[in-house]
PDB file of C-alpha atoms in Angstrom:
ATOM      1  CA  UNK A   1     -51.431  -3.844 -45.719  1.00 43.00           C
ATOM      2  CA  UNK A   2     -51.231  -0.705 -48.165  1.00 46.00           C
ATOM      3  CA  UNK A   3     -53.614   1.881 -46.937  1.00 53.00           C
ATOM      4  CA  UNK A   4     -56.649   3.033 -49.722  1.00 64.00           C
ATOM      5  CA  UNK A   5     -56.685   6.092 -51.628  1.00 77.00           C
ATOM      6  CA  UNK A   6     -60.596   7.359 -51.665  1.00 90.00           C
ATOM      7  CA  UNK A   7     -61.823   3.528 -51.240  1.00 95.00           C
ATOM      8  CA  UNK A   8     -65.352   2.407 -52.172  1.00 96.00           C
ATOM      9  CA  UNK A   9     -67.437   1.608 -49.202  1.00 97.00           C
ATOM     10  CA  UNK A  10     -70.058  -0.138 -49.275  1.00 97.00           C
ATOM     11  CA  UNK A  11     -73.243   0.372 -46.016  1.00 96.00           C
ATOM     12  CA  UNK A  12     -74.941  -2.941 -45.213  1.00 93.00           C
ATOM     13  CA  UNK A  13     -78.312  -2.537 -43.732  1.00 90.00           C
ATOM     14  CA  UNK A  14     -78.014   1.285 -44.956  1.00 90.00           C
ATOM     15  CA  UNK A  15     -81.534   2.474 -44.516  1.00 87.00           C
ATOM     16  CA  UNK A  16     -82.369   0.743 -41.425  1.00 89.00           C
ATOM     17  CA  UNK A  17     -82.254   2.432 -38.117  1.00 92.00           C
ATOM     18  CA  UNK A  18     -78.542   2.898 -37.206  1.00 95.00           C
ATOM     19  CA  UNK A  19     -77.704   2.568 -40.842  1.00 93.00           C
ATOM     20  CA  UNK A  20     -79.481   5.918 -42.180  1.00 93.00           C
ATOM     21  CA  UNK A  21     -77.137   7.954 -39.872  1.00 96.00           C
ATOM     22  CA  UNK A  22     -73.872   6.463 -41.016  1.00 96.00           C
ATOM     23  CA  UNK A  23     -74.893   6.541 -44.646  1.00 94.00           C
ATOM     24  CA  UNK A  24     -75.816  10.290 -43.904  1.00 94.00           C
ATOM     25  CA  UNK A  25     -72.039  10.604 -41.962  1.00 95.00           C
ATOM     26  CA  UNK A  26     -70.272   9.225 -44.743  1.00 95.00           C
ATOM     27  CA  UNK A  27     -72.023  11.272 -47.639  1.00 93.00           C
ATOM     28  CA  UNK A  28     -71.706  14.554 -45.185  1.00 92.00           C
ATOM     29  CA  UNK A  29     -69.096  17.493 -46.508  1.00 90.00           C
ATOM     30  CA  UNK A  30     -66.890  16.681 -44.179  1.00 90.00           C
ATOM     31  CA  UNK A  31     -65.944  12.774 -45.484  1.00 92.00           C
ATOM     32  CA  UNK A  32     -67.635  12.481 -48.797  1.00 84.00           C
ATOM     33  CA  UNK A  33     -64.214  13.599 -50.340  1.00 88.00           C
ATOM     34  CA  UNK A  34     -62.531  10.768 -48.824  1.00 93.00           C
ATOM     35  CA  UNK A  35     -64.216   7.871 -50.354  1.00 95.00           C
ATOM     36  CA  UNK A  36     -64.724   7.350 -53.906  1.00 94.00           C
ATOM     37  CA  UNK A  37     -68.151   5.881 -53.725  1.00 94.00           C
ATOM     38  CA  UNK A  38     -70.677   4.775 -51.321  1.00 95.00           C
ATOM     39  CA  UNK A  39     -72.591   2.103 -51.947  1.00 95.00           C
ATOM     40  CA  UNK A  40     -76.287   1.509 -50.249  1.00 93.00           C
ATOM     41  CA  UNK A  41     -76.555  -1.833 -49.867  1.00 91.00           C
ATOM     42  CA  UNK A  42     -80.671  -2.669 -49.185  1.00 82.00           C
ATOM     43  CA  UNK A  43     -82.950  -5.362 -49.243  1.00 77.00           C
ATOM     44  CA  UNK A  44     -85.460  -2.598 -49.596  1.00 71.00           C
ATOM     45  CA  UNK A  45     -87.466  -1.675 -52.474  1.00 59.00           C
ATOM     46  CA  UNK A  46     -87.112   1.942 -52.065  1.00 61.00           C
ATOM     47  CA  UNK A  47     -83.870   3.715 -51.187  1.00 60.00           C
ATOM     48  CA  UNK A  48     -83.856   6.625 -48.595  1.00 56.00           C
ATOM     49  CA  UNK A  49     -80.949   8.879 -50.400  1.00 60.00           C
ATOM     50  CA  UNK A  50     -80.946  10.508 -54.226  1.00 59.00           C
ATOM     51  CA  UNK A  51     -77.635  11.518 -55.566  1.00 54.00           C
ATOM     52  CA  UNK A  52     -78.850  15.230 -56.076  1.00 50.00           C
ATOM     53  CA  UNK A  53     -79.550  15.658 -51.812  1.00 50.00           C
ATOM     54  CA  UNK A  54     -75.272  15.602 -51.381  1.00 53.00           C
ATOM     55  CA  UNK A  55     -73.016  17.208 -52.726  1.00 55.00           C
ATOM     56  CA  UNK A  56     -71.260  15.621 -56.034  1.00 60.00           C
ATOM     57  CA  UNK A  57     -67.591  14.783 -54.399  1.00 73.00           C
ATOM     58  CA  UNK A  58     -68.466  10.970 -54.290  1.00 83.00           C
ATOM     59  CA  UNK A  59     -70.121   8.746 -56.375  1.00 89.00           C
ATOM     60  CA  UNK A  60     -73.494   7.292 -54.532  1.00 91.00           C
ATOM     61  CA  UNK A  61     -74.849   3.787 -55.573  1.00 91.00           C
ATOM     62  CA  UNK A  62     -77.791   1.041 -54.478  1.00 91.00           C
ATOM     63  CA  UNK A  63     -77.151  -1.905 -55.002  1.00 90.00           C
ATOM     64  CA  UNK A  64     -80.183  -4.669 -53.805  1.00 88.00           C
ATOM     65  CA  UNK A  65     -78.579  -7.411 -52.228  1.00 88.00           C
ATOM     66  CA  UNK A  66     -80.312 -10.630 -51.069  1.00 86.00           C
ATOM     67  CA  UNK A  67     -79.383 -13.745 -49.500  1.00 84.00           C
ATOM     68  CA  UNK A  68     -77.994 -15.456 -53.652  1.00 87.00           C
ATOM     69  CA  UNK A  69     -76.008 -12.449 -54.793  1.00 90.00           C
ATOM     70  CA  UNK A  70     -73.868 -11.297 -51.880  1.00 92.00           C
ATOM     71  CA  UNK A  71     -70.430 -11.536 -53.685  1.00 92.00           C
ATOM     72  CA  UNK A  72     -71.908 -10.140 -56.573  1.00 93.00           C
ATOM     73  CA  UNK A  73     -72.757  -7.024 -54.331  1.00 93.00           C
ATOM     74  CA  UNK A  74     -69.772  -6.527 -52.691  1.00 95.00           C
ATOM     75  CA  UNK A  75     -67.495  -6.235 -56.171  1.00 95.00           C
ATOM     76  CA  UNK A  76     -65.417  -3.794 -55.864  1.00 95.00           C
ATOM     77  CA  UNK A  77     -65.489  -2.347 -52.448  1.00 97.00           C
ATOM     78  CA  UNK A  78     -62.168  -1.998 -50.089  1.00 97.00           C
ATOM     79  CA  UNK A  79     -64.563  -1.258 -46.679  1.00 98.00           C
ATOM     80  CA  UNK A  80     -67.743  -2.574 -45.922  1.00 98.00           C
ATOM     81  CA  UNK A  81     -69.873  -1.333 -42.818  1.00 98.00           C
ATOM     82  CA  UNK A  82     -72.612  -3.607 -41.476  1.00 95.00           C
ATOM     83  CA  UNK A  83     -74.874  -2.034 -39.924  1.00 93.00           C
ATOM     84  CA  UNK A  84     -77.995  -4.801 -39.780  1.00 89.00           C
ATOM     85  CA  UNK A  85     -80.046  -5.218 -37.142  1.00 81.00           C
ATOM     86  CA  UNK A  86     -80.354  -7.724 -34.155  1.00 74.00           C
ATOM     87  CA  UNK A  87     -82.768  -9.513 -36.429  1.00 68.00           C
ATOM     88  CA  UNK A  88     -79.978 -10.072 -38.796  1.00 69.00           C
ATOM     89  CA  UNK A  89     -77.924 -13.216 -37.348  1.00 77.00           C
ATOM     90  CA  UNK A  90     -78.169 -15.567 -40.198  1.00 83.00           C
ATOM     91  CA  UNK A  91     -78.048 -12.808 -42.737  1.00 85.00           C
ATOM     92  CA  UNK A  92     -74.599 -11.467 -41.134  1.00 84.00           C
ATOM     93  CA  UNK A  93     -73.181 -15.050 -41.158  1.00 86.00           C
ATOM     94  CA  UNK A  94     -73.958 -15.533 -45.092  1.00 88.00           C
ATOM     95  CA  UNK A  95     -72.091 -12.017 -45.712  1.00 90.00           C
ATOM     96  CA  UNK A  96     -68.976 -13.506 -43.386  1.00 89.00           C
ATOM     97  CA  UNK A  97     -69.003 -16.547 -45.775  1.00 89.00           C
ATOM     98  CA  UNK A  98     -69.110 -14.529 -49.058  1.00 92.00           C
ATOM     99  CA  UNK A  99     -66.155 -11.710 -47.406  1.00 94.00           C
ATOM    100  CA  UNK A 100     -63.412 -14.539 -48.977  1.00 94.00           C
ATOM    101  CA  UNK A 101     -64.055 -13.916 -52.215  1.00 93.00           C
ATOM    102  CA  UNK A 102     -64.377 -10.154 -52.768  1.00 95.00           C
ATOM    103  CA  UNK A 103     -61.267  -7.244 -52.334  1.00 94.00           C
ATOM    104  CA  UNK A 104     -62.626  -6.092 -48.999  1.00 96.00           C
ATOM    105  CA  UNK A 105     -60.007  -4.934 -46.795  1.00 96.00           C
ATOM    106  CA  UNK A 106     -61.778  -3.829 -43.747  1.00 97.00           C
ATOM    107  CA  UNK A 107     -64.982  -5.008 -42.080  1.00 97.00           C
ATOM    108  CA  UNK A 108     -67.398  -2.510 -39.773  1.00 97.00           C
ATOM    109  CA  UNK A 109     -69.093  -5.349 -37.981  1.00 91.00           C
ATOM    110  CA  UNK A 110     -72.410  -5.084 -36.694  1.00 87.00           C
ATOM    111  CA  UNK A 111     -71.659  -4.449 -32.894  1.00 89.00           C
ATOM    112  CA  UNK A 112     -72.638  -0.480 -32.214  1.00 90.00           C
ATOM    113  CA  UNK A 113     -73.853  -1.140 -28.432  1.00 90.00           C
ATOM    114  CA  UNK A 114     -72.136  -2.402 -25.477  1.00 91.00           C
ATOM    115  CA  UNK A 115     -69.048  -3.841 -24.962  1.00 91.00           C
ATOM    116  CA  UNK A 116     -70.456  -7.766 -24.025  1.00 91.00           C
ATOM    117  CA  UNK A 117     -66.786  -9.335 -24.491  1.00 88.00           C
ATOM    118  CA  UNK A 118     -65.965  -9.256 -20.849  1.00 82.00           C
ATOM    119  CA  UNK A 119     -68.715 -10.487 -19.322  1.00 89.00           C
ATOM    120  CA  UNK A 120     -69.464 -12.943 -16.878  1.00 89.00           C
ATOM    121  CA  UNK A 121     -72.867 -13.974 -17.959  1.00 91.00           C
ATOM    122  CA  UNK A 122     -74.480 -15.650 -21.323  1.00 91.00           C
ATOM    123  CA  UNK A 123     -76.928 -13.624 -23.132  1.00 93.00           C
ATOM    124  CA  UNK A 124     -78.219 -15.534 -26.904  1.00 92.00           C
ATOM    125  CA  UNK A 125     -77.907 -12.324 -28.669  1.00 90.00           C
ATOM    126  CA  UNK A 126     -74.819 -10.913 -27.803  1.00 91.00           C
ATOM    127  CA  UNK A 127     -73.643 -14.842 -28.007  1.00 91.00           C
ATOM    128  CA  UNK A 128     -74.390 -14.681 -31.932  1.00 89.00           C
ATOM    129  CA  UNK A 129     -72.921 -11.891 -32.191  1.00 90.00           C
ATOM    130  CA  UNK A 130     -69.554 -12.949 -30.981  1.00 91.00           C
ATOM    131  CA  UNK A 131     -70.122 -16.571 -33.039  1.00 89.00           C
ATOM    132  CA  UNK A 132     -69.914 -14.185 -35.932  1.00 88.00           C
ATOM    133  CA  UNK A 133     -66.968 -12.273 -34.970  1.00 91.00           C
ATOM    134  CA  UNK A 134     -65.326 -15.655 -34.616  1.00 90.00           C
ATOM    135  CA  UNK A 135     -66.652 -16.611 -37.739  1.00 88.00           C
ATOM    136  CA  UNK A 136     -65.543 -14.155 -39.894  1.00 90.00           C
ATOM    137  CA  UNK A 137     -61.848 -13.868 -37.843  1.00 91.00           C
ATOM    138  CA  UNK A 138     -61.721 -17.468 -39.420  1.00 90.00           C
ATOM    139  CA  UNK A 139     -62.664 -16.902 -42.903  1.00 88.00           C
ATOM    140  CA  UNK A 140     -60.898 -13.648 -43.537  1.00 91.00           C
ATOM    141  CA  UNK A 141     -57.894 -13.772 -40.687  1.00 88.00           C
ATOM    142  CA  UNK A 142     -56.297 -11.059 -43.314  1.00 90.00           C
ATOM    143  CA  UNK A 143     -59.074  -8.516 -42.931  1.00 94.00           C
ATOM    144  CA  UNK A 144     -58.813  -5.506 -40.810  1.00 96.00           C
ATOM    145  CA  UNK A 145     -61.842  -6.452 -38.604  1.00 96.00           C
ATOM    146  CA  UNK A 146     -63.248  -3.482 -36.154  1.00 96.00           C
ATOM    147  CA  UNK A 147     -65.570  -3.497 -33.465  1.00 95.00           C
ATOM    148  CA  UNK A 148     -67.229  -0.465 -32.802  1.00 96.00           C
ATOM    149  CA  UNK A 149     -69.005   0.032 -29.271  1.00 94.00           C
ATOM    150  CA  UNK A 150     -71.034   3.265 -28.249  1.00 93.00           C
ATOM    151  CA  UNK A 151     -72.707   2.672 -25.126  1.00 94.00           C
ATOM    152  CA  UNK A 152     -76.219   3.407 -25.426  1.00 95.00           C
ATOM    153  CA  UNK A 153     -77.884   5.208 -28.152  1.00 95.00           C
ATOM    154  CA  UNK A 154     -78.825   8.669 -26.587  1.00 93.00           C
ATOM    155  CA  UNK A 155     -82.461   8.909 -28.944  1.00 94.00           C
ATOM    156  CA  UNK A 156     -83.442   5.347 -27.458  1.00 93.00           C
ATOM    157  CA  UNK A 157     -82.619   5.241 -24.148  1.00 94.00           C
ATOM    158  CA  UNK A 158     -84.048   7.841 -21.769  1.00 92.00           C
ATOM    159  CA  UNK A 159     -86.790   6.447 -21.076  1.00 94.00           C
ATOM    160  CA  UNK A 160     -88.527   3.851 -18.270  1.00 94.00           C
ATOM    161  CA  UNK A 161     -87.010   0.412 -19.752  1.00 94.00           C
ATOM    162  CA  UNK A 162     -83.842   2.000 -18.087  1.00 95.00           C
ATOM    163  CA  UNK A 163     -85.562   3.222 -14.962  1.00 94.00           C
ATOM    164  CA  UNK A 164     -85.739   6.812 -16.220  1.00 95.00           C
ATOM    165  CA  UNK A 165     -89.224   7.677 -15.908  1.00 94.00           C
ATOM    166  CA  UNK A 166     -89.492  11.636 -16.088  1.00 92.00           C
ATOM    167  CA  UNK A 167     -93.160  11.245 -16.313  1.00 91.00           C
ATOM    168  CA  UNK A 168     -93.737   9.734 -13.435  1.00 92.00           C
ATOM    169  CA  UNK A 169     -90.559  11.755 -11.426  1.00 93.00           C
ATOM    170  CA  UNK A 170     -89.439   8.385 -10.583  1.00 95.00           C
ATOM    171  CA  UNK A 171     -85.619   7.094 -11.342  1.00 96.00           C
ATOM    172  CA  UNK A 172     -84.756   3.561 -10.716  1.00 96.00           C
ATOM    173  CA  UNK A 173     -81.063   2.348 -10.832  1.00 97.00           C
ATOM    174  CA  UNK A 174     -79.144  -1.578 -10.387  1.00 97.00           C
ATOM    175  CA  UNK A 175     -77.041  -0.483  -8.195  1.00 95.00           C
ATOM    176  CA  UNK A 176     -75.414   2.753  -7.904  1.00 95.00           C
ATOM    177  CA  UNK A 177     -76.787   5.931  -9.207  1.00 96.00           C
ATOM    178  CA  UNK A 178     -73.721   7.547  -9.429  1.00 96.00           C
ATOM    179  CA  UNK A 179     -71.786   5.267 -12.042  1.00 96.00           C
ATOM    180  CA  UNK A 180     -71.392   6.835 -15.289  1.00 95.00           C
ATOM    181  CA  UNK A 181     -73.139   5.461 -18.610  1.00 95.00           C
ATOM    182  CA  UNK A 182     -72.123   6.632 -21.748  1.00 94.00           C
ATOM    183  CA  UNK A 183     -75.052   7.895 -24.503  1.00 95.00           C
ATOM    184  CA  UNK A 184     -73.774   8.676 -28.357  1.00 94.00           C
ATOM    185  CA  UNK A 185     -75.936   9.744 -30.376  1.00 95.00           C
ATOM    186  CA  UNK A 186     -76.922   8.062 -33.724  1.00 96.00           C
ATOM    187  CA  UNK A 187     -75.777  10.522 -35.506  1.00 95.00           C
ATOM    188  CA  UNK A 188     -72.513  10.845 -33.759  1.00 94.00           C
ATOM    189  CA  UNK A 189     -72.144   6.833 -34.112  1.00 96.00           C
ATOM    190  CA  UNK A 190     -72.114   7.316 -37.881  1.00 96.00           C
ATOM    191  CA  UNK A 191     -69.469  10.274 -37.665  1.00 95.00           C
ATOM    192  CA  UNK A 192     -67.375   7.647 -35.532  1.00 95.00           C
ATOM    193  CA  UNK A 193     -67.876   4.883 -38.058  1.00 96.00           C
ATOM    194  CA  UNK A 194     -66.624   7.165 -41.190  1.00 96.00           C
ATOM    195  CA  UNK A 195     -63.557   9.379 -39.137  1.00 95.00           C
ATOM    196  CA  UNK A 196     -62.593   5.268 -38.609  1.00 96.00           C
ATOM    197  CA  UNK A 197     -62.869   4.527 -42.002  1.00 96.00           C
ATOM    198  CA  UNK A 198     -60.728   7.129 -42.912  1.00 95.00           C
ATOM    199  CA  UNK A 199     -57.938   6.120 -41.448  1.00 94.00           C
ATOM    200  CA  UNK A 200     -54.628   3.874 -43.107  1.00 94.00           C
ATOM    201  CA  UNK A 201     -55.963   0.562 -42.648  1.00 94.00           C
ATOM    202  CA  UNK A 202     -52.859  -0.260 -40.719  1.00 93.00           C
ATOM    203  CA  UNK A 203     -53.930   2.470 -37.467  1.00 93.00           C
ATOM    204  CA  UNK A 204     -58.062   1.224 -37.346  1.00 95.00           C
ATOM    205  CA  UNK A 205     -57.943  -0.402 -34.039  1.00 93.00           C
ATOM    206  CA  UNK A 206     -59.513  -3.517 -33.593  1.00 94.00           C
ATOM    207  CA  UNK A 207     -61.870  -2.401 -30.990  1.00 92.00           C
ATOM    208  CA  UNK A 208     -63.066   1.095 -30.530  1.00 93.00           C
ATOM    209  CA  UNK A 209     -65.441   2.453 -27.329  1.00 93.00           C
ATOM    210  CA  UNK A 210     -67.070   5.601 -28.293  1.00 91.00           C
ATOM    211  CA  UNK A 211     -67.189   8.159 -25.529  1.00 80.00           C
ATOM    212  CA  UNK A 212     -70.076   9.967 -26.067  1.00 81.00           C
ATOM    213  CA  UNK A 213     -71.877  12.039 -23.251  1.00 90.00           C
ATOM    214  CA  UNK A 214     -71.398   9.812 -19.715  1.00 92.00           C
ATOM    215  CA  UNK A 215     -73.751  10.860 -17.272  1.00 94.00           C
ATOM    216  CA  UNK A 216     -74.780   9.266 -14.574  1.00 96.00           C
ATOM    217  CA  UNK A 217     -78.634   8.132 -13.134  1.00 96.00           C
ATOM    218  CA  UNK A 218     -78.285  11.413 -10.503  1.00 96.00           C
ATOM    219  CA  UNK A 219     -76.704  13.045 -13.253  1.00 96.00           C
ATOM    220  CA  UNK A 220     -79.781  12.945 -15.678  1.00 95.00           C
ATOM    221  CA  UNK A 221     -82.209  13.209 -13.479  1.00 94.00           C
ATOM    222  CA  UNK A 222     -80.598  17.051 -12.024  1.00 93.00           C
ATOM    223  CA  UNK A 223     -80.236  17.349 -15.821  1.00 93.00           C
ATOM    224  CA  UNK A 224     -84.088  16.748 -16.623  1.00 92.00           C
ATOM    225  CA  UNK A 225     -84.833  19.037 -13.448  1.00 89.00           C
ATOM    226  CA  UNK A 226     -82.860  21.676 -14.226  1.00 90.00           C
ATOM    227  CA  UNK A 227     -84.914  21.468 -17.360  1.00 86.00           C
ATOM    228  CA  UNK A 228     -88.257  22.072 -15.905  1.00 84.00           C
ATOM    229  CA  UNK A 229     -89.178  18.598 -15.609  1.00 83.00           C
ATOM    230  CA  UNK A 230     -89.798  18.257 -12.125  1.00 82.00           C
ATOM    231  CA  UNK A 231     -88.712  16.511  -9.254  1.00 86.00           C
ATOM    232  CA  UNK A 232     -87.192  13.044  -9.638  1.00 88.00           C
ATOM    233  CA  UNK A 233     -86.788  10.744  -6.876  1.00 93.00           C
ATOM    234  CA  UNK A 234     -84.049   7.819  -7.163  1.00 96.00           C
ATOM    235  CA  UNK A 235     -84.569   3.954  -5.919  1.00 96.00           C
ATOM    236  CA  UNK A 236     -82.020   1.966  -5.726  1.00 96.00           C
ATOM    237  CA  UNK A 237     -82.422  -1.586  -6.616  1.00 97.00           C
ATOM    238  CA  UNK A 238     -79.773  -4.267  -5.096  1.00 97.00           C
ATOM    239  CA  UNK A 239     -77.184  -5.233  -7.332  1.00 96.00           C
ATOM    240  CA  UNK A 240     -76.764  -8.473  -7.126  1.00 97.00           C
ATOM    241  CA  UNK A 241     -80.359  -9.910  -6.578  1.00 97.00           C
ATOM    242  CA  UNK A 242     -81.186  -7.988  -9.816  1.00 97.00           C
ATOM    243  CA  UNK A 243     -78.627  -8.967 -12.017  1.00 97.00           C
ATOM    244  CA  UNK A 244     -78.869 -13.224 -10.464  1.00 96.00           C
ATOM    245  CA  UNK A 245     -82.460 -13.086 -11.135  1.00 97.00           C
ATOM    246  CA  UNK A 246     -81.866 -11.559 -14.697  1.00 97.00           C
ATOM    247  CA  UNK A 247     -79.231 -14.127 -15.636  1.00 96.00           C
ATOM    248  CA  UNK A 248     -80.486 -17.115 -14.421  1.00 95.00           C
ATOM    249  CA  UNK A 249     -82.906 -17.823 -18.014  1.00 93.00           C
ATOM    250  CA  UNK A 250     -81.633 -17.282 -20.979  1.00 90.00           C
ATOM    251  CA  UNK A 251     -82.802 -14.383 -23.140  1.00 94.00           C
ATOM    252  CA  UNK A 252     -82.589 -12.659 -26.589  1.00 92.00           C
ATOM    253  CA  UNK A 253     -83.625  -8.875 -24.978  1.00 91.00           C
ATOM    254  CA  UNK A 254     -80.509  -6.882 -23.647  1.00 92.00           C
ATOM    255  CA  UNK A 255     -82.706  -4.439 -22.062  1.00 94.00           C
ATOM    256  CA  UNK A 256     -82.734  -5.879 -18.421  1.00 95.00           C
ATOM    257  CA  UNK A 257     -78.784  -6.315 -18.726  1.00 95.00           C
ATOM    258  CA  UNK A 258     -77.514  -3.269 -19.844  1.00 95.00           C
ATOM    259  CA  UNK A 259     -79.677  -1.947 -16.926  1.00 96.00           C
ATOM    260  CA  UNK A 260     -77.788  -3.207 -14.362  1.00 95.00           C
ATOM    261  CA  UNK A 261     -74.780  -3.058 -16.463  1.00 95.00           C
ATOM    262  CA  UNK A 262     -75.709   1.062 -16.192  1.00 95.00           C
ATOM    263  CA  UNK A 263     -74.632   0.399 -12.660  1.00 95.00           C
ATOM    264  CA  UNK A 264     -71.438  -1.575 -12.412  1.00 93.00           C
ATOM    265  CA  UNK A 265     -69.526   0.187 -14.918  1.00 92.00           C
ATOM    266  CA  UNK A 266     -70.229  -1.671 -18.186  1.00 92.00           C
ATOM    267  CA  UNK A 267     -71.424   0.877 -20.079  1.00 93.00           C
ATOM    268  CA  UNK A 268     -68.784   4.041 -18.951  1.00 92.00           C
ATOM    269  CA  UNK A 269     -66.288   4.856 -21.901  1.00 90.00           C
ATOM    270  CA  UNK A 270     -64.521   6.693 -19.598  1.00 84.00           C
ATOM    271  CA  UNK A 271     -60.656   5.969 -19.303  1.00 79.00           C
ATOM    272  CA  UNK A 272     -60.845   5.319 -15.366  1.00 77.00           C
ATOM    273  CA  UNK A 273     -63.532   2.803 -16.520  1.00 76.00           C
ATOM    274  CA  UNK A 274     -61.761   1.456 -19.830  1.00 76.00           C
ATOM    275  CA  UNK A 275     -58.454   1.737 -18.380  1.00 65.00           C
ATOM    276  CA  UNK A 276     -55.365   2.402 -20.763  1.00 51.00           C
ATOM    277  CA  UNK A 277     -55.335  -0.317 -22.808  1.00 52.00           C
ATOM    278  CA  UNK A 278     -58.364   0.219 -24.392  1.00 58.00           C
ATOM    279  CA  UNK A 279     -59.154   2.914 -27.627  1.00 68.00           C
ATOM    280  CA  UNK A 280     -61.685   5.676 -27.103  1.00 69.00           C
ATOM    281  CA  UNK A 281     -62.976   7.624 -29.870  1.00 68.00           C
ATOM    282  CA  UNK A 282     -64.156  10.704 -28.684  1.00 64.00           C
ATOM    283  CA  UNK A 283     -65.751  13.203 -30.933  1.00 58.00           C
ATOM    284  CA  UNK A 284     -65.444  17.232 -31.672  1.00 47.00           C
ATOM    285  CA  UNK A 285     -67.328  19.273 -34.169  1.00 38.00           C
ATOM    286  CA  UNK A 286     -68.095  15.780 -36.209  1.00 39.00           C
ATOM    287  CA  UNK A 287     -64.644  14.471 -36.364  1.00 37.00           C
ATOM    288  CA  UNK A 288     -63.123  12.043 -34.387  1.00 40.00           C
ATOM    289  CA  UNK A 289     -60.031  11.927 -32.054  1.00 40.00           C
ATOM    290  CA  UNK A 290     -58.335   8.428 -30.704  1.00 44.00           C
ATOM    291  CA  UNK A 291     -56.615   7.762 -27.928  1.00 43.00           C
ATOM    292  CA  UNK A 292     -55.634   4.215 -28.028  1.00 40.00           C
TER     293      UNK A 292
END
């Protein structure tokens, strides 16, 4: 497949809560010279970003795009980035059925979390998720189609869901407290998504783990310490009771299984924890460096 020179790329989902970082990434100096235009692609009314906030070296477009005029909306684009919600399941599967008949020639799917491909355990939303990845695989087996995974996302998960309770001075980990979990930042997410984009279409993996800061439950909590926080204690909560008990129903929210996937490994983009076969994307001064 012929790599793009400046390609259009289009941002599903662009003003949403993952989706205003990327858009910012891609219109940033440092990768707004390497596409031709970026399209905002919003169900919204009102659009988050005006031409004269960037710089001029790319084109910036909305487009509103609804549920009847999805090939219509993605005319002309070479690289689409989808970047809808969990909310989104029946949306995403219309855009996999329209992806035939437009010149798209890679696919950002809507993963940006954890790595759910290898587990041992249903969960209904990452199972839609990976309907649609086998969806679209079979509609478009020509496309360049990459996963991107980034742990957790550092602005949205510190915080007692996890078991890090600062407030309180109370840490509670599934397992052990000493297994590292990897936090990107939004921000750095969308710098991930458009160094990837940049790339010949022939060398964008088709999964990519983005190693952002791994730290582990003792980690943070010497981290938030050392930071005047106060003392936090750490509890321990057995593995394997916790994670039986958690399974056993099926359940749309992934916040009780990433937790005790914090503590068996599942979320460490590390490469003793990803091994060698996998590709990590780790990031310096905005720009991206792979290791596959």
């Amino acid at each position: 497949m012929a790599s793009i020179t400046r390609p259009v790329v289009a941002i599903a989902g662009a003003t949403g809560h993952l989706g205003k970082h990327v858009t910012t990434a891609f219109l940033s100096p440092g990768f707004q010279d390497k596409f031709s235009e970026i399209i905002i692609l919003s169900r919204n009314e009102s659009c988050l970003f005006q031409q004269s906030s960037f710089q001029s070296g790319v084109k910036l477009t909305t487009r509103r795009y609804n549920e009847t005029n999805l090939e219509e909306s993605l005319q002309g684009v070479q690289i689409l980035v989808n970047t809808i919600g969990h909310a989104g399941h029946d949306f995403k599967t219309k855009i996999a059925a329209a992806l035939p008949r437009t010149n798209i020639r890679v696919y950002f799917r809507s993963e940006f979390g954890v790595d759910h491909y290898g587990h041992d355990f249903a969960h209904l939303e990452w199972g839609e998720k990976k309907k649609h990845l086998a969806n679209a695989q079979r509609v478009v087996s020509y496309m360049k189609i990459c996963r991107v995974f980034c742990g957790l996302f550092l602005e949205d998960s510190i915080g007692p869901w996890f078991g890090l309770d600062t407030e309180s001075g109370k840490y509670t980990s599934v397992g052990s407290f000493r297994t590292p979990v990897s936090f990107t930042s939004l921000g750095d997410v969308g710098r991930a998504v458009a160094s990837l984009a940049t790339m010949p279409t022939e060398n964008i993996p088709d999964a990519v783990h983005v190693g952002g800061d791994s730290r582990s439950v003792e980690e943070i909590a010497g981290i938030m310490e050392s930071t005047g926080a106060g003392r936090n204690d750490i509890e321990c909560l057995p593995y394997e009771k916790y994670k039986k008990e958690t399974t056993a129903e099926p359940s749309w929210d992934p916040a009780a299984y990433m937790w005790f996937l914090m503590g068996d490994g599942g979320i460490a983009h590390t490469p003793a924890f990803l091994g060698m076969t996998m590709s990590l994307l780790t990031l310096a001064s905005g720009c991206g460096s792979g290791r596959q």
